[in-house]
């Protein structure tokens, strides 16, 4: 996910960069497009790196869940379930994996291990789902 965010923000890994991605976001109804592209790309970079490092895991999970909800609502839901037709399958998988990592914890080598939230659990999963869902709803309403 961090790579996808870098595509949006910096135009690396075959991405279009912030200006072009902003135009795409504006076409989807996000105004100003560049601001929402930066929010989406930043959420992907920070959420992806957070999960990879096991750092602020519930918050990283929430960031990815929120981005995936927005992607489903604005882009993929109209195409059905299967990703071969551009549907929500891939977005659902990413969101479920992020939620599962919040629930089971980030692992033995995670930077979060010394902290309470570094062990996972129902509270961390509920936090990730609620914060991700609420942030997605706010973005979609604005």
Short mmCIF file of C-alpha atoms in Angstrom, two decimals:
data_model
loop_
_atom_site.label_atom_id
_atom_site.label_comp_id
_atom_site.label_asym_id
_atom_site.label_seq_id
_atom_site.Cartn_x
_atom_site.Cartn_y
_atom_site.Cartn_z
CA UNK A 1 0.00 0.00 0.00
CA UNK A 2 2.89 2.35 0.65
CA UNK A 3 3.91 1.85 -2.97
CA UNK A 4 0.44 2.83 -4.18
CA UNK A 5 0.64 5.97 -2.07
CA UNK A 6 4.06 6.81 -3.53
CA UNK A 7 2.56 6.51 -7.00
CA UNK A 8 -0.04 9.10 -6.09
CA UNK A 9 2.21 11.48 -4.17
CA UNK A 10 5.55 11.28 -5.95
CA UNK A 11 4.91 9.71 -9.35
CA UNK A 12 7.29 6.82 -8.69
CA UNK A 13 6.67 3.11 -9.32
CA UNK A 14 4.80 4.01 -12.50
CA UNK A 15 2.46 6.51 -10.87
CA UNK A 16 1.19 9.81 -12.23
CA UNK A 17 2.17 12.04 -9.32
CA UNK A 18 0.10 14.38 -7.23
CA UNK A 19 -1.09 16.81 -9.91
CA UNK A 20 -2.40 14.14 -12.29
CA UNK A 21 -3.81 12.05 -9.46
CA UNK A 22 -5.55 15.19 -8.19
CA UNK A 23 -7.25 15.56 -11.56
CA UNK A 24 -8.45 11.98 -11.28
CA UNK A 25 -9.78 12.60 -7.78
CA UNK A 26 -11.56 15.74 -8.97
CA UNK A 27 -13.21 13.70 -11.74
CA UNK A 28 -14.52 11.36 -9.03
CA UNK A 29 -16.09 14.31 -7.20
CA UNK A 30 -13.39 15.05 -4.64
CA UNK A 31 -12.80 18.82 -4.60
CA UNK A 32 -10.13 20.11 -4.42
CA UNK A 33 -8.73 17.00 -6.09
CA UNK A 34 -5.09 17.61 -5.21
CA UNK A 35 -5.90 17.90 -1.50
CA UNK A 36 -7.86 14.66 -1.49
CA UNK A 37 -5.18 12.94 -3.58
CA UNK A 38 -2.62 14.01 -0.97
CA UNK A 39 -4.84 12.71 1.85
CA UNK A 40 -5.43 9.40 0.06
CA UNK A 41 -1.79 8.97 -0.94
CA UNK A 42 -0.57 9.96 2.51
CA UNK A 43 -2.97 7.51 4.14
CA UNK A 44 -1.68 4.73 1.89
CA UNK A 45 1.98 5.56 2.53
CA UNK A 46 1.66 5.97 6.29
CA UNK A 47 -0.82 3.12 6.69
CA UNK A 48 1.27 0.77 4.56
CA UNK A 49 4.52 1.64 6.32
CA UNK A 50 2.81 1.45 9.70
CA UNK A 51 1.59 -2.08 9.04
CA UNK A 52 4.92 -3.15 7.54
CA UNK A 53 6.85 -1.90 10.57
CA UNK A 54 4.21 -2.75 13.12
CA UNK A 55 4.13 0.90 14.18
CA UNK A 56 0.89 2.47 15.48
CA UNK A 57 -0.82 -0.61 14.08
CA UNK A 58 -4.47 0.22 14.92
CA UNK A 59 -4.08 3.70 13.41
CA UNK A 60 -2.30 2.33 10.33
CA UNK A 61 -5.12 -0.20 9.92
CA UNK A 62 -7.69 2.58 10.26
CA UNK A 63 -5.96 4.61 7.54
CA UNK A 64 -6.09 1.72 5.07
CA UNK A 65 -9.64 0.77 5.97
CA UNK A 66 -10.76 4.37 5.39
CA UNK A 67 -9.02 4.59 2.01
CA UNK A 68 -10.48 1.26 0.92
CA UNK A 69 -14.02 2.26 1.91
CA UNK A 70 -13.65 5.41 -0.19
CA UNK A 71 -12.27 3.40 -3.11
CA UNK A 72 -15.16 0.97 -2.90
CA UNK A 73 -17.84 3.65 -2.72
CA UNK A 74 -16.50 5.92 -5.45
CA UNK A 75 -14.79 3.55 -7.90
CA UNK A 76 -15.22 -0.19 -7.58
CA UNK A 77 -18.72 -0.81 -6.15
CA UNK A 78 -20.36 0.04 -9.48
CA UNK A 79 -18.45 -2.85 -11.08
CA UNK A 80 -19.65 -5.63 -8.80
CA UNK A 81 -17.64 -8.03 -6.69
CA UNK A 82 -14.84 -9.47 -8.81
CA UNK A 83 -11.66 -7.54 -9.44
CA UNK A 84 -11.45 -8.94 -12.97
CA UNK A 85 -14.37 -6.66 -13.80
CA UNK A 86 -13.01 -3.79 -11.68
CA UNK A 87 -15.11 -4.73 -8.63
CA UNK A 88 -14.59 -4.43 -4.88
CA UNK A 89 -12.84 -7.77 -4.28
CA UNK A 90 -9.31 -6.36 -3.93
CA UNK A 91 -10.42 -3.41 -1.78
CA UNK A 92 -12.35 -5.70 0.55
CA UNK A 93 -9.31 -7.98 0.90
CA UNK A 94 -7.03 -5.08 1.84
CA UNK A 95 -9.54 -3.74 4.38
CA UNK A 96 -10.09 -7.18 5.93
CA UNK A 97 -6.36 -7.86 6.20
CA UNK A 98 -5.81 -4.45 7.84
CA UNK A 99 -8.62 -5.20 10.30
CA UNK A 100 -7.22 -8.67 11.00
CA UNK A 101 -3.76 -7.27 11.74
CA UNK A 102 -5.31 -4.82 14.21
CA UNK A 103 -7.17 -7.72 15.83
CA UNK A 104 -4.34 -10.27 16.06
CA UNK A 105 -1.51 -7.81 16.60
CA UNK A 106 1.42 -6.83 14.45
CA UNK A 107 3.82 -9.68 15.27
CA UNK A 108 6.93 -10.42 17.28
CA UNK A 109 9.28 -7.98 15.51
CA UNK A 110 6.84 -5.06 15.49
CA UNK A 111 7.87 -1.69 16.86
CA UNK A 112 4.53 -1.62 18.72
CA UNK A 113 5.27 -4.69 20.85
CA UNK A 114 6.17 -2.78 24.03
CA UNK A 115 2.84 -0.93 23.96
CA UNK A 116 -0.60 -2.21 24.88
CA UNK A 117 -1.98 -1.75 21.38
CA UNK A 118 0.95 -3.79 20.02
CA UNK A 119 -0.67 -7.01 21.15
CA UNK A 120 -3.89 -6.65 19.14
CA UNK A 121 -7.36 -7.50 20.37
CA UNK A 122 -11.01 -6.60 20.02
CA UNK A 123 -10.46 -3.05 21.25
CA UNK A 124 -7.77 -2.38 18.65
CA UNK A 125 -9.88 -3.92 15.88
CA UNK A 126 -12.93 -1.88 16.92
CA UNK A 127 -10.80 1.27 17.01
CA UNK A 128 -9.43 0.61 13.50
CA UNK A 129 -12.86 -0.15 12.08
CA UNK A 130 -14.60 2.80 13.73
CA UNK A 131 -11.90 5.38 12.97
CA UNK A 132 -11.51 4.09 9.41
CA UNK A 133 -15.27 4.08 8.85
CA UNK A 134 -15.86 7.49 10.40
CA UNK A 135 -12.99 9.09 8.49
CA UNK A 136 -14.25 7.55 5.25
CA UNK A 137 -17.76 8.86 5.96
CA UNK A 138 -16.42 12.36 6.65
CA UNK A 139 -14.45 12.39 3.40
CA UNK A 140 -17.44 11.11 1.43
CA UNK A 141 -19.76 13.71 2.99
CA UNK A 142 -17.39 16.59 2.28
#
